[in-house]
GROMACS .gro file of C-alpha atoms in nm:
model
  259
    1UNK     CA    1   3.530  -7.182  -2.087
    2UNK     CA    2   3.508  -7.553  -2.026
    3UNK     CA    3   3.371  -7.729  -2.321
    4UNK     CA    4   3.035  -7.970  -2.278
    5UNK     CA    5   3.321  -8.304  -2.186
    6UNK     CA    6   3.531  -8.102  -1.967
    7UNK     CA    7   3.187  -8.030  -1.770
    8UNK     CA    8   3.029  -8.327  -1.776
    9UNK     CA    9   3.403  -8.439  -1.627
   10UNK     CA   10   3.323  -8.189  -1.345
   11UNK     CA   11   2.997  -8.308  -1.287
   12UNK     CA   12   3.126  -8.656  -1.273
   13UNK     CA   13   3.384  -8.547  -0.995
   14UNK     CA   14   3.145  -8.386  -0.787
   15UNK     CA   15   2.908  -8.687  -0.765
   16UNK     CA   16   3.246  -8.916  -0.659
   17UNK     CA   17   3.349  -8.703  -0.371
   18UNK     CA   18   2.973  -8.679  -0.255
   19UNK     CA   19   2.987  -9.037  -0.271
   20UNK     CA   20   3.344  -9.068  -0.066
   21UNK     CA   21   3.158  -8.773   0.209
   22UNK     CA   22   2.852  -9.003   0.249
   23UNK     CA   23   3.078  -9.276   0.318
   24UNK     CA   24   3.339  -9.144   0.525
   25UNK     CA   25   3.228  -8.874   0.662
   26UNK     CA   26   3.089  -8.840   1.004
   27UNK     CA   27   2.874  -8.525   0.949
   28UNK     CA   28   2.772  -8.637   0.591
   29UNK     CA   29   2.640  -8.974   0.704
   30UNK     CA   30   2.414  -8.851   0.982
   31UNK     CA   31   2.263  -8.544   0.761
   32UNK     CA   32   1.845  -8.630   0.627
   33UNK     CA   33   1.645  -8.479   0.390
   34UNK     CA   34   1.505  -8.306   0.647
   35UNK     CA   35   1.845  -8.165   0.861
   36UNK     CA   36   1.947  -8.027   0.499
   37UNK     CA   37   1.647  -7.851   0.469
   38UNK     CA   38   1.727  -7.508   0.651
   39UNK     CA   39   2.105  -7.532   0.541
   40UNK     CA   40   1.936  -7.517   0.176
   41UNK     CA   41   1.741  -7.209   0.259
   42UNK     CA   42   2.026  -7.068   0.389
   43UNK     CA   43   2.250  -7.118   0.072
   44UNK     CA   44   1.985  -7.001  -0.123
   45UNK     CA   45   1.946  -6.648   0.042
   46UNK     CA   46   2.367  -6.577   0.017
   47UNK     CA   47   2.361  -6.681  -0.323
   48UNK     CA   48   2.040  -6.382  -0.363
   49UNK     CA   49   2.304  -6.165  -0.141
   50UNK     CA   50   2.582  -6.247  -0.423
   51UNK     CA   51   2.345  -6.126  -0.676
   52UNK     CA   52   2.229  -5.804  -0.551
   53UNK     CA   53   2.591  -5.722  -0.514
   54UNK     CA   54   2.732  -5.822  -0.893
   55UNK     CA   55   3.010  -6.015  -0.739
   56UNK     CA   56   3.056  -6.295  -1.028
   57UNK     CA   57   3.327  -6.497  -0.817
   58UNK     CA   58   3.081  -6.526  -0.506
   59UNK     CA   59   2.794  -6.608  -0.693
   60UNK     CA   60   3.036  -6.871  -0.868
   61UNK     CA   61   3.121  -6.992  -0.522
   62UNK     CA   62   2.739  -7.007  -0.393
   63UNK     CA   63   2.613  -7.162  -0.677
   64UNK     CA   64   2.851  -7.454  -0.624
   65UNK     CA   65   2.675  -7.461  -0.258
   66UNK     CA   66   2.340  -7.492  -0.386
   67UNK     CA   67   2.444  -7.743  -0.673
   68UNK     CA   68   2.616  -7.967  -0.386
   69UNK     CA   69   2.282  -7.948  -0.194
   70UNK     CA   70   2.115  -8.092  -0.518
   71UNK     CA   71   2.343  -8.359  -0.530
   72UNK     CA   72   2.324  -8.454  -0.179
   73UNK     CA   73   1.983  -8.488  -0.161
   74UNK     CA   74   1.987  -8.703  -0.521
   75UNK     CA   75   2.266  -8.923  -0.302
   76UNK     CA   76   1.999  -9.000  -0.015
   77UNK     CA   77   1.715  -9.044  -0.267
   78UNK     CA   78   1.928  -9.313  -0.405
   79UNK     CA   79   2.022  -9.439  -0.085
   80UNK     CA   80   1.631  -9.461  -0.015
   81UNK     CA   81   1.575  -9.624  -0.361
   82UNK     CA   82   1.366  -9.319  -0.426
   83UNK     CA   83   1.562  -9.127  -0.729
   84UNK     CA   84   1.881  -9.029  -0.818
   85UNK     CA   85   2.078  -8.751  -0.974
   86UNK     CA   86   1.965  -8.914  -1.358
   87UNK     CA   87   1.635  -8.933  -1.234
   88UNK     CA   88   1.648  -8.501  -1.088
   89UNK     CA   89   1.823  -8.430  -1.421
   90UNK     CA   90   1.559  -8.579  -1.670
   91UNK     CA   91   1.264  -8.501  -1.471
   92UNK     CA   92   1.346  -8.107  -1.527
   93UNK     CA   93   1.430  -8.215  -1.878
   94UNK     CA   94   1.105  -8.377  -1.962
   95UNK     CA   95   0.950  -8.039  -1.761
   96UNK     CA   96   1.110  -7.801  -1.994
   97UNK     CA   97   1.023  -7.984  -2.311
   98UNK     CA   98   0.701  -8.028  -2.179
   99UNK     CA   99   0.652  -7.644  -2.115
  100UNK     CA  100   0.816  -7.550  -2.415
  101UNK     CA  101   0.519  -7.607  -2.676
  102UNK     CA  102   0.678  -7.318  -2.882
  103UNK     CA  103   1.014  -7.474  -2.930
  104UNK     CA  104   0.965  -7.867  -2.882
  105UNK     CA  105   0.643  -7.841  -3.034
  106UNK     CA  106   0.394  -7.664  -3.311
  107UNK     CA  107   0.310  -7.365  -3.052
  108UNK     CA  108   0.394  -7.001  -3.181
  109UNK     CA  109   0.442  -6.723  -2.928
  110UNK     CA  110   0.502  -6.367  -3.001
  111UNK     CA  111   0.658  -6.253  -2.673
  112UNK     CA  112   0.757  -6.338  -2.321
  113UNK     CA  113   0.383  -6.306  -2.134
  114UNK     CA  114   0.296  -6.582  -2.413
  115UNK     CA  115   0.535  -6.791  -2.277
  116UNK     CA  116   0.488  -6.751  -1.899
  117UNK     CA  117   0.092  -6.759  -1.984
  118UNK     CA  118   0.139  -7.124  -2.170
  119UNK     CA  119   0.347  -7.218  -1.912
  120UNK     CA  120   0.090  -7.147  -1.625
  121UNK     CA  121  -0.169  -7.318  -1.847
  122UNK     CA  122   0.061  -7.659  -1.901
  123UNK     CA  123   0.124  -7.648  -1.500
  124UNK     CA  124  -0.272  -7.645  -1.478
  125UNK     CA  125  -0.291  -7.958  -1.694
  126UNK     CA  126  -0.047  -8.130  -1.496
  127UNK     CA  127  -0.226  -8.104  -1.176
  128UNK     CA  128  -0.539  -8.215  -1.306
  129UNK     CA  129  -0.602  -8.336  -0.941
  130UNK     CA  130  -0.590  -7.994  -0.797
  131UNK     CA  131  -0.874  -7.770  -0.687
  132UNK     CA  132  -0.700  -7.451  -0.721
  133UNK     CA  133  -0.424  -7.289  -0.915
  134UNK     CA  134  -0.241  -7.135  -0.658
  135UNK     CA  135  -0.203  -7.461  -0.435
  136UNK     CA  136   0.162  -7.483  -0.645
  137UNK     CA  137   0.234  -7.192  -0.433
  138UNK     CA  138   0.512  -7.267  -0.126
  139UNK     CA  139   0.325  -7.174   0.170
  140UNK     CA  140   0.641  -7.121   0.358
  141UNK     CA  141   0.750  -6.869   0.113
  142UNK     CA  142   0.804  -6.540   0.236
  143UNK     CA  143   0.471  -6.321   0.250
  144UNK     CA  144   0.629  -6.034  -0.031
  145UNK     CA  145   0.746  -6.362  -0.255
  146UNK     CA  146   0.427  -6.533  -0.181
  147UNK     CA  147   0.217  -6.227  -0.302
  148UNK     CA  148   0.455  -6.205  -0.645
  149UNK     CA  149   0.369  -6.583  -0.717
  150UNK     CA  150  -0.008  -6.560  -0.641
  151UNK     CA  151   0.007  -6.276  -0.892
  152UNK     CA  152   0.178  -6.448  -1.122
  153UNK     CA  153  -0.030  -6.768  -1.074
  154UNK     CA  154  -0.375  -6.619  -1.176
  155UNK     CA  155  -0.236  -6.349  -1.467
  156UNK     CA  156  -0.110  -6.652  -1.653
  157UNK     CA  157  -0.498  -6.788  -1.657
  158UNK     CA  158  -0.575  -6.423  -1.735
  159UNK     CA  159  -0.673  -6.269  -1.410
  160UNK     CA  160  -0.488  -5.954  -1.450
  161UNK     CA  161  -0.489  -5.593  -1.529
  162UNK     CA  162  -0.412  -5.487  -1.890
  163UNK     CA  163  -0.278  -5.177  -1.858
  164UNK     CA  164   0.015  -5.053  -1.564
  165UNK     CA  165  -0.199  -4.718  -1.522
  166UNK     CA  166  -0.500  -4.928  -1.420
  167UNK     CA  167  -0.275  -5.114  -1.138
  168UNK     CA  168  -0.141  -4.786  -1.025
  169UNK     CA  169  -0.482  -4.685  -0.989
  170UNK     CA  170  -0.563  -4.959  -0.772
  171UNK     CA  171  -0.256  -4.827  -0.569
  172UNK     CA  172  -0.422  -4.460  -0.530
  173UNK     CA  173  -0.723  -4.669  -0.423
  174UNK     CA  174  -0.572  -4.860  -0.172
  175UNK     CA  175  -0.357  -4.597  -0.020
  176UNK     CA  176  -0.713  -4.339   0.001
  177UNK     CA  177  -0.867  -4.677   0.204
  178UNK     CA  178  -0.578  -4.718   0.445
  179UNK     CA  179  -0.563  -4.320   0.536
  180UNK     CA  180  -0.978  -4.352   0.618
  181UNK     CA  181  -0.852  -4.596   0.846
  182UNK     CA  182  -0.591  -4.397   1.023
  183UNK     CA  183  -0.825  -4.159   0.988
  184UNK     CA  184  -1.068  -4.332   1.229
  185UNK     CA  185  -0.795  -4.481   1.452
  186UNK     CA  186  -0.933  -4.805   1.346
  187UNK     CA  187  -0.620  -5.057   1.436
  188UNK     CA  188  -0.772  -5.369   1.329
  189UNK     CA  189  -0.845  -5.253   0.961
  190UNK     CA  190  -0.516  -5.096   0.972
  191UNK     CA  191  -0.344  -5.349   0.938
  192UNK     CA  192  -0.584  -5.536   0.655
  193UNK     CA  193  -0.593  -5.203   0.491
  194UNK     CA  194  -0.229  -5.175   0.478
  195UNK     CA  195  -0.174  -5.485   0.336
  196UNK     CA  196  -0.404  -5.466   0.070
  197UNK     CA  197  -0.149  -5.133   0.000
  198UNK     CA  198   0.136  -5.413   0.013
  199UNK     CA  199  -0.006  -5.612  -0.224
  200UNK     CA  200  -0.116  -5.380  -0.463
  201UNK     CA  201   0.234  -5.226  -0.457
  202UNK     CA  202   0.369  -5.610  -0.532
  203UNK     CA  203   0.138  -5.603  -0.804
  204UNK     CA  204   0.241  -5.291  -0.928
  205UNK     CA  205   0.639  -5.369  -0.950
  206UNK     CA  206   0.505  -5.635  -1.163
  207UNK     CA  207   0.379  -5.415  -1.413
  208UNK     CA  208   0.699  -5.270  -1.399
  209UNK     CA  209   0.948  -5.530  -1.452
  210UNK     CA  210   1.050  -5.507  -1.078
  211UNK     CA  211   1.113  -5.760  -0.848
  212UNK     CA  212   0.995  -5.616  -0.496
  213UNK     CA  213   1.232  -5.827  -0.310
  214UNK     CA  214   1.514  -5.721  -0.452
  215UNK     CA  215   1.398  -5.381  -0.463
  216UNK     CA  216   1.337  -5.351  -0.104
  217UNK     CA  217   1.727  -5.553  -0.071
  218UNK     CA  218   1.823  -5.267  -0.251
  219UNK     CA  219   1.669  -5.019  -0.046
  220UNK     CA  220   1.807  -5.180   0.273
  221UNK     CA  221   2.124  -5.219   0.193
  222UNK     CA  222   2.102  -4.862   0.095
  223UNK     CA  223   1.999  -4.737   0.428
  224UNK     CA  224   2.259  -4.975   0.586
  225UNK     CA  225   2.496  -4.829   0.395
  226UNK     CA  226   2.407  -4.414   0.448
  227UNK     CA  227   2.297  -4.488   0.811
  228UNK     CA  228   2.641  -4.644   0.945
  229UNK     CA  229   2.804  -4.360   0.764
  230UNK     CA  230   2.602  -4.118   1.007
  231UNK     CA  231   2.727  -4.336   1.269
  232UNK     CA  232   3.118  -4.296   1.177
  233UNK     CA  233   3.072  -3.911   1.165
  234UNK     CA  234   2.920  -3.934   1.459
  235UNK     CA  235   3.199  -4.175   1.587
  236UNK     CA  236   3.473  -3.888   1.466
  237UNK     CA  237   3.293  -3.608   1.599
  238UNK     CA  238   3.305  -3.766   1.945
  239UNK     CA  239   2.924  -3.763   2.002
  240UNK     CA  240   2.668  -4.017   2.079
  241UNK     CA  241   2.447  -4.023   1.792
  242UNK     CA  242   2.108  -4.066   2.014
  243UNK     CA  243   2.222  -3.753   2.181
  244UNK     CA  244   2.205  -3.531   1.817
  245UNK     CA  245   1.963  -3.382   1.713
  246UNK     CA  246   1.759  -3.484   1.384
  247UNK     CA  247   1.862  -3.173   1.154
  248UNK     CA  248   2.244  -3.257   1.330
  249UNK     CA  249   2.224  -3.631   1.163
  250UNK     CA  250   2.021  -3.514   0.833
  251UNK     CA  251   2.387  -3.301   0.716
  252UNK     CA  252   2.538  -3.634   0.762
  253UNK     CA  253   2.252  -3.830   0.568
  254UNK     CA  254   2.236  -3.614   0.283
  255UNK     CA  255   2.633  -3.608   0.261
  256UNK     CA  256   2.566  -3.984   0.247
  257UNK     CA  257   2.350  -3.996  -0.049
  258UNK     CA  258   2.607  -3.836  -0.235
  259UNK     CA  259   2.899  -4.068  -0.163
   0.00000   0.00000   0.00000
């Protein structure tokens, strides 16, 4: 491993050539804050895809797509007289100090919810100007990720079960709600009904140490996986799969979940 000069050196070399792109570049002179935007997203999500899958080398690789996406848009806050790069890199610097009463400061902590509840309770501080705790929460986050934060957001000012059993509970609950729904073939509260099961569920994995995202990842990739083996039996066989019948493709599945 390359020592704390020999990275800094890196660093260094990566801000040059973003420097020589912005300058030279056709494509990297036009791109915004804004055009970057999706492209971030995007980088983001294979990076989560390189993680699922325990592949160190392309999580290497995406990382170094992400970082470049930090230093580009440090290179048009410069250009904008906004920030730069020094100005990114001690900002999360002060942040972490900040937020880190129990090692920067005279705060003892006995275990990780201690931390995560301080840290809610700093953010709090800092936006003194805000009505609500969960206005730090992304609204273009993804609805499953979006539930996980607002959870998170209101445990660490102590709205929150104490005990996993309890949540589970709430779980039962929710489930028995939804099925007087079906029940009474009422659509509309359906759907409320079976998001309040969603949520629960979300709330649930965090009781557990789970993150439901990449649980449900998991899952799919799973399924992906066991269904497109059905499809290459299929394939050898010589049938059409939408012409077998569903105890025909359940051999296949189950030989799949055993592979």
């Amino acid at each position: 491993m390359l020592d704390k000069t020999q990275q800094l050196q890196a660093f260094e070399r990566l801000l040059i050539i973003m420097d020589e792109l912005r300058e030279q570049c056709p494509w990297d002179k036009k791109q915004t804050l804004e055009s970057l935007r999706h492209l971030t997203i995007e980088e983001v999500y294979e990076l989560g895809d390189a993680i699922l899958d325990n592949d160190l080398q392309e999580i290497k690789n995406e990382l170094g797509d992400v970082l470049l996406h930090i230093v580009f848009y440090s290179k048009i806050g410069s250009e904008k007289k906004a920030f730069d790069i020094a100005d990114v890199c001690n900002s999360i610097c002060d942040k972490l100090i900040t937020r880190h009463p129990h090692i920067y400061g005279n705060v003892t902590v006995e275990n990780e919810e201690d931390v995560k509840r301080n840290w809610e309770q700093i953010k709090l501080k800092e936006g003194k100007g805000k009505k609500s705790v969960l206005e730090g929460v992304p609204k273009s986050l993804p609805a499953m990720v979006k539930a996980n934060r607002i959870q998170d957001k209101v445990a660490g000012v102590g709205f929150d079960w104490e005990e996993p059993h309890q949540v589970f509970e709430k779980v039962q609950e929710e489930l028995g709600e939804l099925q007087a729904e079906v029940d009474a073939n009422n659509q509309d509260k359906i759907e409320s009904e079976f998001g309040d099961v969603l949520f629960s569920m979300i709330n649930y994995a965090r009781f557990l140490n789970v993150d439901p995202e990449s649980a449900l990842e998991r899952t799919n990739k799973k399924f992906i996986k066991r269904f497109q083996y059905l499809e290459q039996k299929a394939k050898e066989l010589k049938k059409d799969l939408s012409a077998m019948s569903l105890e025909e493709m359940d051999v296949f599945w189950e030989e799949a979940k055993k592979i």
